[in-house]
PDB file of C-alpha atoms and ligand atoms in Angstrom:
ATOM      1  CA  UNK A   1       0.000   0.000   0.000  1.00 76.00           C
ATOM      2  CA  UNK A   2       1.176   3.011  -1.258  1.00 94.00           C
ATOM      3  CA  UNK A   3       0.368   4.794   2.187  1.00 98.00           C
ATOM      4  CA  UNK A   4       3.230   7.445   3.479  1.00 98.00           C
ATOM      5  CA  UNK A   5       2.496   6.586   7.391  1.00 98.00           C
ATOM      6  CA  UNK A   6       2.737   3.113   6.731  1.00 98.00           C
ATOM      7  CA  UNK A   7       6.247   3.459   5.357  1.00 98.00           C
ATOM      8  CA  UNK A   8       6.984   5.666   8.534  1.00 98.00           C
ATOM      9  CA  UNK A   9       5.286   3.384  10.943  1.00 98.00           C
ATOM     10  CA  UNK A  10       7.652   0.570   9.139  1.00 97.00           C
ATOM     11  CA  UNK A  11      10.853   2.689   9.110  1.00 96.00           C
ATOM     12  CA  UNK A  12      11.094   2.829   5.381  1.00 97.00           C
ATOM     13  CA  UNK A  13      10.695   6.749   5.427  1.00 97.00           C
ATOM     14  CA  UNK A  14      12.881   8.447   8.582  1.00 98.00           C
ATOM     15  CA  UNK A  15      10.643  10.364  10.789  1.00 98.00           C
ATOM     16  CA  UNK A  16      11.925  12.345  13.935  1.00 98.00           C
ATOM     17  CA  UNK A  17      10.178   9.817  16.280  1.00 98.00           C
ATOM     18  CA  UNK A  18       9.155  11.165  20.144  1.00 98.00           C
ATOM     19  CA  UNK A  19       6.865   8.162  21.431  1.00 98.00           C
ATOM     20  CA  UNK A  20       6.379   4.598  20.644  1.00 98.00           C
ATOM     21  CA  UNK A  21       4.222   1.762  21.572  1.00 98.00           C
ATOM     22  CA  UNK A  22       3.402  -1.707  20.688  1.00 97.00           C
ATOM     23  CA  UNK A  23       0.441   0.018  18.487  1.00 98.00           C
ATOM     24  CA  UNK A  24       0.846   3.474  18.188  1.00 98.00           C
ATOM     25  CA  UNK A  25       3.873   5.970  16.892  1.00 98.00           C
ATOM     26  CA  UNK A  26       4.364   9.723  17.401  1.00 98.00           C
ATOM     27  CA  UNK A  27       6.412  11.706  15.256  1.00 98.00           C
ATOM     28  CA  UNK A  28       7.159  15.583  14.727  1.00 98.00           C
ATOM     29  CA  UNK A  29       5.181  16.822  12.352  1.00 98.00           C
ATOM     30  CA  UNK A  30       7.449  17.869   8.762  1.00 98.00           C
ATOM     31  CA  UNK A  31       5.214  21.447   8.554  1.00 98.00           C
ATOM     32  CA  UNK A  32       5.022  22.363  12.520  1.00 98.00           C
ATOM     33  CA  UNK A  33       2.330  24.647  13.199  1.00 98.00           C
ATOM     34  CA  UNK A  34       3.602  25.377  16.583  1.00 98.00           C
ATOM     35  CA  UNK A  35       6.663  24.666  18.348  1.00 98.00           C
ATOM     36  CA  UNK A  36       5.304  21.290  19.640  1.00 98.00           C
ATOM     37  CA  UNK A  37       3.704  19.637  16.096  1.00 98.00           C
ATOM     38  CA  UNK A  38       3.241  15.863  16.619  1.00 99.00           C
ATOM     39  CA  UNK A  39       1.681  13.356  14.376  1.00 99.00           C
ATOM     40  CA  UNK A  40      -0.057   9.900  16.642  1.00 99.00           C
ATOM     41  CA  UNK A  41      -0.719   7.332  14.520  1.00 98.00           C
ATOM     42  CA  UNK A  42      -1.630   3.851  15.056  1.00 98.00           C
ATOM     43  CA  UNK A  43       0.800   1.603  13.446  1.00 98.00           C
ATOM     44  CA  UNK A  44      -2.033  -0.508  11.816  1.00 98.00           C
ATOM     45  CA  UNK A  45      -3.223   0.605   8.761  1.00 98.00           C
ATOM     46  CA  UNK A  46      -6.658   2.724   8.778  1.00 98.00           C
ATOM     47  CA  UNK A  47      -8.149   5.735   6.905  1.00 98.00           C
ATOM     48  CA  UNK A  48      -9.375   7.877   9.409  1.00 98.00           C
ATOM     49  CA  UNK A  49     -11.442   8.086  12.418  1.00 98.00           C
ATOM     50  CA  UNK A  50     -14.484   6.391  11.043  1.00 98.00           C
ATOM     51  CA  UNK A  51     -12.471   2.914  10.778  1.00 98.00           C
ATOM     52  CA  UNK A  52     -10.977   3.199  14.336  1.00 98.00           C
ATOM     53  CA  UNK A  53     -11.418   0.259  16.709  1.00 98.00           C
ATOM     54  CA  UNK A  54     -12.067   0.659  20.378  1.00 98.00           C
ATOM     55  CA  UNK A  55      -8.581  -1.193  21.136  1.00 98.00           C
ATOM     56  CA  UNK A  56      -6.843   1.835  18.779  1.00 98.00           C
ATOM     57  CA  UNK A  57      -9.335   4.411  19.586  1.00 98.00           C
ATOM     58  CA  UNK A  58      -7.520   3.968  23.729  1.00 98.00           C
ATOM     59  CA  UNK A  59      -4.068   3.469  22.622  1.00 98.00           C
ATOM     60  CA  UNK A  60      -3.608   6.392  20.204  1.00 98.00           C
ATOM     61  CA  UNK A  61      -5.542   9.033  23.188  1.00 98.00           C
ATOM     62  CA  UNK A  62      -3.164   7.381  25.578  1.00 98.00           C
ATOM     63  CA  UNK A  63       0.034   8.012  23.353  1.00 98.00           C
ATOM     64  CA  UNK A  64      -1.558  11.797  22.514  1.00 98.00           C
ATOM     65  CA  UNK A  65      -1.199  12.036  26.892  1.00 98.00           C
ATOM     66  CA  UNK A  66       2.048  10.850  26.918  1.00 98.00           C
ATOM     67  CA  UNK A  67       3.122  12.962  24.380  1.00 98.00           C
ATOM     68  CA  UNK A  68       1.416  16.331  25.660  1.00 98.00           C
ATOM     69  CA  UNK A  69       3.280  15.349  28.978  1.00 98.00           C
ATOM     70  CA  UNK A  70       6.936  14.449  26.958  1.00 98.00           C
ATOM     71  CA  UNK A  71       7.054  17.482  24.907  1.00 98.00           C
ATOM     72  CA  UNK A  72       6.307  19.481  27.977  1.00 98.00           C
ATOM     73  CA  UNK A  73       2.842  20.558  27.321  1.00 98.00           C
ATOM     74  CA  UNK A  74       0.726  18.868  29.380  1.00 98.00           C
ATOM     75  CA  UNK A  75       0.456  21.824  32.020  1.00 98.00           C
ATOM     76  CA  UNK A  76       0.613  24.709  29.277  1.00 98.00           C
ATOM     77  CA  UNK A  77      -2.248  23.494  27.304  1.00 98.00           C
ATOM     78  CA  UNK A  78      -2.305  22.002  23.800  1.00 98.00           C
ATOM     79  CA  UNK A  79      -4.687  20.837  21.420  1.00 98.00           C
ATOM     80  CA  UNK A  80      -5.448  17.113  20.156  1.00 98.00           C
ATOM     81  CA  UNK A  81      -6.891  17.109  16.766  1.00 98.00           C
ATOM     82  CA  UNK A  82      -7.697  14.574  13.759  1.00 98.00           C
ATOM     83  CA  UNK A  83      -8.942  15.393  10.423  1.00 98.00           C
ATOM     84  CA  UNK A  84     -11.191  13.381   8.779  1.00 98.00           C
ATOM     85  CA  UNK A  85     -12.242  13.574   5.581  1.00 97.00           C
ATOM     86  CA  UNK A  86     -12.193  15.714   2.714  1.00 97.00           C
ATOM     87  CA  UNK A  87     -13.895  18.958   4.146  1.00 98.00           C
ATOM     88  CA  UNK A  88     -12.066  17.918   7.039  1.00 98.00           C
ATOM     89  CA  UNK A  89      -8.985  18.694   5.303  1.00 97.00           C
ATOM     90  CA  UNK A  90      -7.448  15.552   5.829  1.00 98.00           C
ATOM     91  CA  UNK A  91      -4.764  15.106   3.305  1.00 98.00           C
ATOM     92  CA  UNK A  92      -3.171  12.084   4.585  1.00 98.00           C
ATOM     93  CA  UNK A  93      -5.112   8.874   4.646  1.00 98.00           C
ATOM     94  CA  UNK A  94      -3.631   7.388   7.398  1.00 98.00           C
ATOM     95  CA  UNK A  95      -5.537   7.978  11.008  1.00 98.00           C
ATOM     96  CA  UNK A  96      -3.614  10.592  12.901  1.00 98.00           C
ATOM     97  CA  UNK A  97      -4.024  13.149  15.551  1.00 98.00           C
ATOM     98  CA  UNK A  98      -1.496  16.142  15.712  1.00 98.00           C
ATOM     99  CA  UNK A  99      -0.373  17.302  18.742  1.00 98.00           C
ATOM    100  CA  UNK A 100      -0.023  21.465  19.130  1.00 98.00           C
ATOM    101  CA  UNK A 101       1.268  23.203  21.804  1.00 98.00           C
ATOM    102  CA  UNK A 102       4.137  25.609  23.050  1.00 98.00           C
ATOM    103  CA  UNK A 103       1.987  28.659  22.234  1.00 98.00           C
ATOM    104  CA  UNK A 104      -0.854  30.080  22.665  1.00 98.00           C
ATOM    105  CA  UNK A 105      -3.188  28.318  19.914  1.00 98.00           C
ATOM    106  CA  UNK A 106      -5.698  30.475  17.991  1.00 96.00           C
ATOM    107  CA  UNK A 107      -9.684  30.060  19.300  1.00 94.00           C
ATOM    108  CA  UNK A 108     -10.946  29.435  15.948  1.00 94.00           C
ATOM    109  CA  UNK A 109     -11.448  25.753  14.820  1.00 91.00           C
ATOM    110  CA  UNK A 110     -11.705  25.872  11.402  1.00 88.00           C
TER     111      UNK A 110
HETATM  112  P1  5GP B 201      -3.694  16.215   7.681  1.00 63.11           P
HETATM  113  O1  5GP B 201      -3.740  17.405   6.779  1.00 63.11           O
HETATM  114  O2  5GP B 201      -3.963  14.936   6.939  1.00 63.11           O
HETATM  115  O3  5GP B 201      -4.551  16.345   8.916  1.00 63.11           O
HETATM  116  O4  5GP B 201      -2.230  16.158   8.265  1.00 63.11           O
HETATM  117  C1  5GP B 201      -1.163  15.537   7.627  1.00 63.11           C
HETATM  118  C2  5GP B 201       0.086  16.063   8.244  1.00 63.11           C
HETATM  119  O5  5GP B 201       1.149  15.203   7.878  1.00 63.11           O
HETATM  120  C3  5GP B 201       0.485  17.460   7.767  1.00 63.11           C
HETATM  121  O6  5GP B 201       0.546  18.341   8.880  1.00 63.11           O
HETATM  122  C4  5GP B 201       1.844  17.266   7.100  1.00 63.11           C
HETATM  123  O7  5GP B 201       2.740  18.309   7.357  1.00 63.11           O
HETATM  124  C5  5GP B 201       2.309  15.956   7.707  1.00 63.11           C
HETATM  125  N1  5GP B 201       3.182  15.168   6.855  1.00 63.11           N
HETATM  126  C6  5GP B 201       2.962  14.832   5.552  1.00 63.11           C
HETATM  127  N2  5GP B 201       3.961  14.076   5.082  1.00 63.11           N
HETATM  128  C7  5GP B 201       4.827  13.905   6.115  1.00 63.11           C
HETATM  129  C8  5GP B 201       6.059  13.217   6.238  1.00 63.11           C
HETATM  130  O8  5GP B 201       6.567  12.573   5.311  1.00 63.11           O
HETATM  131  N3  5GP B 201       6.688  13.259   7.440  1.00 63.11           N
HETATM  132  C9  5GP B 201       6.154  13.952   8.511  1.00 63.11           C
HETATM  133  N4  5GP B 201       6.852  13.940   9.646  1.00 63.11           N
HETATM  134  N5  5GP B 201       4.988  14.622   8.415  1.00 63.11           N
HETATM  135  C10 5GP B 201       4.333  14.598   7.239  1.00 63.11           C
HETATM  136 ZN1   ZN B 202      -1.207   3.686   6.340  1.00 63.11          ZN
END
């Protein structure tokens, strides 16, 4: 599968890597909107948040926790978000949730 996370998840593309699990991998974002930019991704294969199991759905909000708390954002604030979907803007078809903190983020959503 021609799938850009997959190839990350499997080491075949290098990625800047800041948590890993048995299921789940975080990695900085290659376009950070914010000083803290990370990508959580399950390591299995699956489009977007529609396709998420419960197992995946508790193991990728865990990792976005332990991330928030390694990048040193946990008590500043950040924001956990996935896109899903074309007017979603999601461009990558891999399920992910970026991590954004070390600033103070904008109120708008969208
Ligand atoms: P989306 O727009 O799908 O919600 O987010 C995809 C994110 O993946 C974007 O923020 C983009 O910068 C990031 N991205 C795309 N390709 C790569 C890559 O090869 N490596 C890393 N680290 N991030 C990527
Ligand atoms: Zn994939």
């Amino acid at each position: 599968m021609d799938c850009i996370f997959c190839k990350i998840a499997a080491g075949e593309i290098p990625s800047d890597r800041v948590y890993e699990d048995e299921f789940v991998l975080a990695f900085r974002d290659i376009h950070p909107q914010a000083p803290v930019h990370a990508l959580v991704v399950p390591k299995k294969h699956m489009k977007n948040l529609l396709e998420c199991d419960d197992g995946t759905a508790v193991a990728v909000l865990n990792a976005v926790k332990a991330v928030a708390k390694s990048e040193g954002v946990s008590e500043s604030g950040f924001r956990a978000v996935t896109n899903c979907g074309p007017d979603g803007a999601q461009s990558v078809e891999h399920l992910h949730f970026h991590v954004l903190g070390g600033r103070q983020l904008s109120g708008r959503m969208g």
